[in-house]
């Protein structure tokens, strides 16, 4: 199952770029859809209409575009795995718009699981906790901190005493892809953060 894995970065708002990616890939067995930085961070009453709407519509629209392009290319028995975040279970002030988007992605995963089941396609979501990625490290650095020290300090307060690794996050997505009887599920991979 893991012999031919390709990570691809594409602007999903560009129909030609998205078509080019799937034309290059041909038929596929599994698609993992993750997004970049959350938008619309800040008190909801202070967000502009455009910012608030884009913060929710952008991620959900991106998922729909990828799914629309992927479905004709997926082999029966294949799957789509969507990425969500721990803030759905543990919201924080100033994160209402990104939480709404992540919650919508989880709901969309369940709806798509029902819609695509007759084609023998599965759809799931992974709700990630804090994962040590270049994106997370860049946030610490943007705040003026040295990434390794800041990550160690912040991670010490988590139930398992550290951030998750990219490999641990990927193994959750691979689990959902590999299990042919998992569909419509949201798998939380957060090292216990949602319990703390």
Coordinates of C-alpha atoms in Angstrom, one line a residue:
X1 CA 0.0 0.0 0.0
X2 CA 2.8 2.4 0.7
X3 CA 5.1 1.7 -2.2
X4 CA 4.0 4.6 -4.4
X5 CA 3.2 7.6 -2.3
X6 CA 3.4 11.2 -3.6
X7 CA 3.1 14.4 -1.7
X8 CA 1.8 17.2 -3.9
X9 CA 1.2 20.8 -3.2
X10 CA -1.3 22.6 -5.4
X11 CA -3.4 25.7 -5.4
X12 CA -6.9 24.1 -5.2
X13 CA -8.5 27.4 -6.2
X14 CA -6.9 27.0 -9.7
X15 CA -9.0 24.5 -11.7
X16 CA -6.1 24.0 -14.2
X17 CA -3.6 23.3 -11.5
X18 CA -5.9 20.8 -9.8
X19 CA -6.7 19.1 -13.1
X20 CA -3.0 18.9 -13.9
X21 CA -2.2 17.2 -10.5
X22 CA -4.9 14.5 -11.1
X23 CA -4.0 14.1 -14.8
X24 CA -0.4 13.5 -13.7
X25 CA -1.5 11.0 -11.0
X26 CA -4.0 9.1 -13.2
X27 CA -6.0 6.8 -11.0
X28 CA -5.4 6.8 -7.3
X29 CA -6.3 4.7 -4.3
X30 CA -6.2 7.3 -1.6
X31 CA -6.2 11.1 -1.2
X32 CA -5.1 13.0 1.9
X33 CA -6.3 16.6 2.0
X34 CA -4.6 19.0 4.4
X35 CA -4.7 22.8 4.4
X36 CA -2.2 25.5 5.3
X37 CA -2.5 28.2 7.9
X38 CA -5.9 28.9 9.4
X39 CA -7.5 32.3 8.5
X40 CA -9.8 34.6 10.4
X41 CA -7.9 34.5 13.7
X42 CA -9.1 37.1 16.2
X43 CA -12.3 38.1 18.0
X44 CA -15.2 37.3 15.7
X45 CA -16.8 40.8 16.3
X46 CA -13.6 42.4 15.0
X47 CA -13.3 40.3 11.8
X48 CA -14.3 42.0 8.6
X49 CA -17.2 40.3 6.7
X50 CA -14.8 39.2 3.9
X51 CA -12.2 37.8 6.4
X52 CA -14.9 35.9 8.4
X53 CA -16.5 34.4 5.2
X54 CA -13.2 33.5 3.6
X55 CA -12.0 31.8 6.8
X56 CA -14.9 29.4 6.6
X57 CA -15.6 29.2 2.9
X58 CA -12.0 28.9 1.9
X59 CA -11.1 25.6 3.6
X60 CA -14.5 24.0 3.0
X61 CA -14.5 25.1 -0.6
X62 CA -10.9 23.7 -1.0
X63 CA -12.0 20.3 0.3
X64 CA -15.0 20.3 -2.1
X65 CA -12.8 21.1 -5.1
X66 CA -10.3 18.4 -4.3
X67 CA -13.1 15.8 -3.7
X68 CA -14.8 16.9 -7.0
X69 CA -11.5 16.3 -8.8
X70 CA -10.5 13.1 -7.0
X71 CA -13.7 11.1 -7.1
X72 CA -13.5 10.2 -10.8
X73 CA -9.9 9.2 -10.3
X74 CA -10.4 7.0 -7.2
X75 CA -10.4 3.2 -7.6
X76 CA -13.2 1.4 -5.9
X77 CA -12.2 0.6 -2.3
X78 CA -10.2 3.9 -2.2
X79 CA -10.5 6.7 0.3
X80 CA -10.3 10.3 0.9
X81 CA -8.9 11.5 4.3
X82 CA -9.5 15.1 5.4
X83 CA -7.6 17.0 8.0
X84 CA -9.2 18.8 10.9
X85 CA -7.9 20.1 14.2
X86 CA -8.2 19.8 17.9
X87 CA -9.8 23.2 18.2
X88 CA -13.1 21.6 17.2
X89 CA -13.1 19.7 20.5
X90 CA -11.3 22.4 22.5
X91 CA -12.1 25.9 21.1
X92 CA -10.2 28.9 22.2
X93 CA -11.1 32.6 22.1
X94 CA -10.2 34.3 18.9
X95 CA -10.4 31.0 16.9
X96 CA -14.2 30.9 16.1
X97 CA -13.8 31.2 12.4
X98 CA -11.1 28.5 12.0
X99 CA -13.1 26.3 14.4
X100 CA -16.2 26.7 12.3
X101 CA -14.2 25.7 9.2
X102 CA -12.7 22.6 10.9
X103 CA -16.1 21.5 12.2
X104 CA -17.6 21.9 8.7
X105 CA -14.8 19.7 7.3
X106 CA -15.6 17.0 9.8
X107 CA -19.3 17.2 9.0
X108 CA -18.5 17.1 5.3
X109 CA -16.4 14.0 5.8
X110 CA -19.4 12.2 7.2
X111 CA -21.8 13.5 4.5
X112 CA -19.3 12.4 1.8
X113 CA -18.9 9.0 3.4
X114 CA -22.7 8.5 2.9
X115 CA -22.8 10.0 -0.6
X116 CA -19.8 8.1 -1.9
X117 CA -20.4 4.7 -0.3
X118 CA -22.3 3.3 -3.3
X119 CA -19.2 3.8 -5.4
X120 CA -17.2 1.9 -2.7
X121 CA -15.3 5.0 -1.7
X122 CA -14.6 5.8 1.9
X123 CA -14.2 9.3 3.5
X124 CA -12.8 9.9 7.0
X125 CA -11.1 12.8 8.8
X126 CA -8.2 13.0 11.2
X127 CA -8.5 15.6 14.0
X128 CA -4.9 16.5 14.7
X129 CA -3.6 18.0 17.9
X130 CA -0.4 20.0 18.1
X131 CA 2.1 18.4 15.6
X132 CA 5.7 19.4 15.2
X133 CA 5.7 20.6 11.7
X134 CA 7.6 23.4 9.9
X135 CA 4.3 25.4 9.9
X136 CA 4.1 25.2 13.7
X137 CA 7.7 26.0 14.2
X138 CA 7.3 29.1 12.0
X139 CA 4.6 30.4 14.3
X140 CA 7.0 30.2 17.3
X141 CA 9.7 31.9 15.2
X142 CA 7.4 34.6 14.1
X143 CA 6.7 35.3 17.7
X144 CA 10.4 35.8 18.2
X145 CA 11.1 32.5 20.0
X146 CA 13.8 29.9 19.2
X147 CA 11.7 27.1 17.9
X148 CA 13.3 24.1 19.6
X149 CA 13.2 25.7 23.1
X150 CA 9.7 27.1 22.6
X151 CA 8.4 23.7 21.4
X152 CA 10.0 21.9 24.3
X153 CA 8.5 24.3 26.8
X154 CA 5.0 24.3 25.3
X155 CA 5.1 20.6 24.8
X156 CA 6.0 20.0 28.4
X157 CA 2.5 21.1 29.5
X158 CA 0.8 18.5 27.3
X159 CA -0.5 15.2 28.7
X160 CA 2.3 13.2 27.0
X161 CA 4.9 16.0 27.6
X162 CA 5.6 16.8 24.0
X163 CA 4.2 17.7 20.6
X164 CA 3.2 14.9 18.2
X165 CA 5.5 14.1 15.3
X166 CA 4.7 14.3 11.6
X167 CA 5.3 10.5 11.5
X168 CA 2.7 9.9 14.2
X169 CA 0.2 12.2 12.4
X170 CA 0.8 10.4 9.1
X171 CA 0.3 7.0 10.7
X172 CA -3.2 8.0 11.7
X173 CA -4.1 8.9 8.2
X174 CA -2.5 5.7 6.9
X175 CA -4.5 3.7 9.4
X176 CA -7.7 5.2 8.0
X177 CA -6.6 4.5 4.4
X178 CA -5.6 0.9 5.2
X179 CA -8.7 -0.2 7.1
X180 CA -11.3 -1.0 4.4
X181 CA -14.2 -0.9 6.9
X182 CA -13.6 2.6 8.3
X183 CA -15.8 5.3 6.8
X184 CA -17.4 8.4 8.1
X185 CA -15.1 8.5 11.1
X186 CA -13.2 11.3 12.8
X187 CA -10.0 10.0 14.4
X188 CA -8.5 12.2 17.0
X189 CA -4.7 12.1 17.2
X190 CA -3.7 14.6 19.9
X191 CA -1.7 12.8 22.6
X192 CA -4.6 13.4 25.1
X193 CA -4.8 17.1 24.5
X194 CA -8.6 17.0 24.1
X195 CA -8.8 15.5 27.6
X196 CA -6.6 18.0 29.4

